[in-house]
Coordinates of C-alpha atoms in Angstrom, one line a residue:
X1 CA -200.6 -119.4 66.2
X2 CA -204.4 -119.1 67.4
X3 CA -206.2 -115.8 67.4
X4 CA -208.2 -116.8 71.0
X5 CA -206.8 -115.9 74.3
X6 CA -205.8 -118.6 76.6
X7 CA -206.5 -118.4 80.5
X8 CA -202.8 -119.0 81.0
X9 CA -202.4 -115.8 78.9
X10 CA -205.0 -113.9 80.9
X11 CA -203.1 -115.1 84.1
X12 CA -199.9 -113.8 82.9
X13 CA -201.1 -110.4 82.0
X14 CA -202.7 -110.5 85.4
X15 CA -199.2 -111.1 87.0
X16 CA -197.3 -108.7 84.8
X17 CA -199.6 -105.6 86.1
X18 CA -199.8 -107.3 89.5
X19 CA -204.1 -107.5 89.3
X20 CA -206.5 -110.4 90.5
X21 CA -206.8 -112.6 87.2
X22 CA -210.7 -111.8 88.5
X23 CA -210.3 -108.1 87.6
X24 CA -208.9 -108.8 84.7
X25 CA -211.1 -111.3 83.1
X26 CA -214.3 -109.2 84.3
X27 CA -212.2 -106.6 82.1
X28 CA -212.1 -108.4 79.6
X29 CA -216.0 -110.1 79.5
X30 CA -217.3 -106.4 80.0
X31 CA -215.6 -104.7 77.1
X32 CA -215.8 -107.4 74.9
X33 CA -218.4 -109.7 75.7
X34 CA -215.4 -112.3 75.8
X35 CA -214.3 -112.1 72.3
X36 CA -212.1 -110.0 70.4
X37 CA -213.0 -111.0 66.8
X38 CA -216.5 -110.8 64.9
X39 CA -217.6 -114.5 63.2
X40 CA -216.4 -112.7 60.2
X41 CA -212.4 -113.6 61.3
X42 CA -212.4 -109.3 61.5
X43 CA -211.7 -107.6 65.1
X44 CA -214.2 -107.0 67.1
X45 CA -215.2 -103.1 66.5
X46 CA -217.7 -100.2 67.7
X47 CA -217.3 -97.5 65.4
X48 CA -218.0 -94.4 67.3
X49 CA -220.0 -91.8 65.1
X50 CA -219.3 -88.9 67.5
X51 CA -215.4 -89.7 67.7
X52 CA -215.3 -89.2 63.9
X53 CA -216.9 -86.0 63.9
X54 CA -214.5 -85.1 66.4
X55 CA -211.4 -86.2 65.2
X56 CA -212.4 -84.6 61.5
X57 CA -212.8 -81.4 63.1
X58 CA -208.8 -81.4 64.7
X59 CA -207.9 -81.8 61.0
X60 CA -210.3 -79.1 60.4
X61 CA -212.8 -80.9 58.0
X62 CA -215.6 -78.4 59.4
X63 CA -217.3 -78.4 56.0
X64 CA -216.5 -81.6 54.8
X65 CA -217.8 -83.5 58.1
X66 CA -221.1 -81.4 57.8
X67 CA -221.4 -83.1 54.1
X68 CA -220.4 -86.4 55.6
X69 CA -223.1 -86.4 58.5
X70 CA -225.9 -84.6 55.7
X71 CA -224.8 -88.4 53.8
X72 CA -224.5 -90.7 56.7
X73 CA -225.8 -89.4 59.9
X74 CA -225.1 -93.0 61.4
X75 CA -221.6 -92.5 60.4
X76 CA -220.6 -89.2 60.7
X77 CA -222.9 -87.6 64.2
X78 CA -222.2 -84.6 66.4
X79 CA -224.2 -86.9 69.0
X80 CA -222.8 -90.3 70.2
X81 CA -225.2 -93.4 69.3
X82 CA -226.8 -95.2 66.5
X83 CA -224.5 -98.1 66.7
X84 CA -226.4 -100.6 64.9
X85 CA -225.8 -104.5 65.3
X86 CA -222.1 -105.6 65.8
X87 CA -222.5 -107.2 62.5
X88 CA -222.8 -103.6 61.0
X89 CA -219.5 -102.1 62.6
X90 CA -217.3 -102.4 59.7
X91 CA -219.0 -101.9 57.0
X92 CA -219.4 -98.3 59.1
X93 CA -215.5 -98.1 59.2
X94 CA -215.6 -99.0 55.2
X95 CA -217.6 -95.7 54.6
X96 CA -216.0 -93.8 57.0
X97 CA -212.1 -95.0 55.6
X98 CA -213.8 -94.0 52.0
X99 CA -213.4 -89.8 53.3
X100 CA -210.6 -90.4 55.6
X101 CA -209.5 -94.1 56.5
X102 CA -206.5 -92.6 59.4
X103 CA -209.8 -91.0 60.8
X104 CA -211.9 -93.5 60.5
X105 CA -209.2 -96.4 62.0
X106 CA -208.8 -94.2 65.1
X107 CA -212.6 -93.6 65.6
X108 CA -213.5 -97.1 66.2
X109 CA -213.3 -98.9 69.7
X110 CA -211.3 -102.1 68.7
X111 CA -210.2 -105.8 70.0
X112 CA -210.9 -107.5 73.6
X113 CA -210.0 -104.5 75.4
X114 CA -212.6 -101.9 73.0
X115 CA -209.2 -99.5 73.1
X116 CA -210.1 -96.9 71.1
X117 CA -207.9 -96.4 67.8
X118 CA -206.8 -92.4 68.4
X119 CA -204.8 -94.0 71.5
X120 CA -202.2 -95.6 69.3
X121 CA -199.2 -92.8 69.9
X122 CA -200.1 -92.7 73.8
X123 CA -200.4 -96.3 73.8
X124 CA -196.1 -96.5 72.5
X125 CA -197.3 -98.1 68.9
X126 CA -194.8 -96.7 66.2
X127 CA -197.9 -95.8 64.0
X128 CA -201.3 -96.2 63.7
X129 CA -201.2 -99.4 61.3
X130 CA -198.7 -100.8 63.8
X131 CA -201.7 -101.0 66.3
X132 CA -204.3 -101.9 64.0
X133 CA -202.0 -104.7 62.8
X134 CA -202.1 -106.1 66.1
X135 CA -205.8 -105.9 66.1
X136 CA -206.2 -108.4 63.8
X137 CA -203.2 -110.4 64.9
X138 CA -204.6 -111.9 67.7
X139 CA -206.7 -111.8 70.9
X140 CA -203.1 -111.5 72.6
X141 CA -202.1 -108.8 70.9
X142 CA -205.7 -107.0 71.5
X143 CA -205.3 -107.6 75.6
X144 CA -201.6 -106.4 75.3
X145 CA -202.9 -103.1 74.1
X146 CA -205.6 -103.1 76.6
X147 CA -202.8 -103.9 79.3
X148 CA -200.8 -100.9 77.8
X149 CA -203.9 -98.6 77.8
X150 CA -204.7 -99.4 81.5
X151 CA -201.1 -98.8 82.5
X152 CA -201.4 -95.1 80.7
X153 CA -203.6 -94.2 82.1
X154 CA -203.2 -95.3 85.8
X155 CA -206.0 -97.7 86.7
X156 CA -203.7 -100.6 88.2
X157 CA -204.3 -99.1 91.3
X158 CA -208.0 -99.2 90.8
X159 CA -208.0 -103.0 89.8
X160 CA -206.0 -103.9 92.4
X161 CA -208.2 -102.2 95.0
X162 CA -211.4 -103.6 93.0
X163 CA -212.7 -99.9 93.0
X164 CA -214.7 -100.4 90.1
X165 CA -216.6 -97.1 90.1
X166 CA -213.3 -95.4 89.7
X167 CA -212.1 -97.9 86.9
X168 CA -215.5 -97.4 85.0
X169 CA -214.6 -93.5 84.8
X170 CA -211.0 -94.2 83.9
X171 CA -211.7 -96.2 81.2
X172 CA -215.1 -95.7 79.1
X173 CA -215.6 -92.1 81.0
X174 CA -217.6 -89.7 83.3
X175 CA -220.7 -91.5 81.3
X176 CA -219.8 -95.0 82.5
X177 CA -222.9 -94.9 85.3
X178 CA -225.8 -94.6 82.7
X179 CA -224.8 -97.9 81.5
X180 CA -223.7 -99.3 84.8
X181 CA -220.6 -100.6 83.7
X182 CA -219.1 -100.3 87.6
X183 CA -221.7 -102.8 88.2
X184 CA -221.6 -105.3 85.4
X185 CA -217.8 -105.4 86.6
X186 CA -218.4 -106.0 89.8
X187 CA -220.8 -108.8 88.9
X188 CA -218.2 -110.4 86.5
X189 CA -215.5 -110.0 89.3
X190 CA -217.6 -112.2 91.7
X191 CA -217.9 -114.4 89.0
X192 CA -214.5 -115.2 88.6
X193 CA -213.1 -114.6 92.3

């Protein structure tokens, strides 16, 4: 079985949720600049250094994150940013799985869709390897998960309506306008419309 998506998969997806295959492939060009694995054969990843501060303080690392960030500040951050190239992304996770790898798994944004890996439990996966198994399944696997986490949280609607402002906000956040991502939607919408 290939790793790539097909059209006729992206058409089918598109049908299932009931969305212009236009919404959904601007989706899907937008989040992961059309591909869902590195050159490397590895999913495509952004490790977010702000999400693993976060998610270390719920299991109440307090000290040990502050040791972490003293280390690696470009792994371990109280401020979002210093992403590095896409090439760096999991050597990141390698680090950040050496303190806590459950932690570090579910701080990275991950496949076609970028889903981030603390959704697994909302997303219906039985566990958290469960969904990063499909990660590096396939591209079909990664869109199904970005399928599921569109469903969650109730952006069909928005899709369907091509309200792309309110998408943006559903599904990267209130922050989604400093990096126009309404916009470069639209623009991939007309693309494929």
């Amino acid at each position: 079985m290939s790793k790539v998506l097909t059209e006729q998969q992206i058409k089918d997806a598109a049908v299932e949720i009931e969305v212009p295959y236009a919404a959904l492939k601007a989706v899907i060009e937008v989040e992961a600049r059309s591909s869902g694995f590195f050159s490397t054969g590895e999913p495509a990843i952004l490790f977010e250094r702000h999400k693993f501060w976060e998610q270390l303080g719920d299991i109440h690392w307090f000290t040990m994150r502050l040791k972490i960030m003293a280390k690696h500040p470009r792994i371990c951050n109280k401020f979002a940013g210093g992403y590095g190239r896409y090439s760096e992304q999991h050597d990141k996770l390698r680090i950040a799985a050496s303190y806590n790898r459950d932690i570090a798994l579910q701080s990275a944004s991950w496949g076609i869709g970028q889903v981030m890996g603390y959704h697994w439990e909302a997303l219906g996966y039985p566990s958290l390897q469960s969904f990063i198994n499909d990660m590096y399944h396939s591209e079909a696997r990664q869109l199904e998960a970005m399928i599921r986490y569109i469903k969650v949280n109730n952006l069909v609607d928005e899709l369907q309506r091509g309200d792309w402002a309110g998408f943006a906000r559903g599904y990267n956040g209130k922050g989604y306008a400093k990096n126009n991502y309404d916009e470069k939607l639209r623009q991939a919408y007309n693309k494929y419309a």
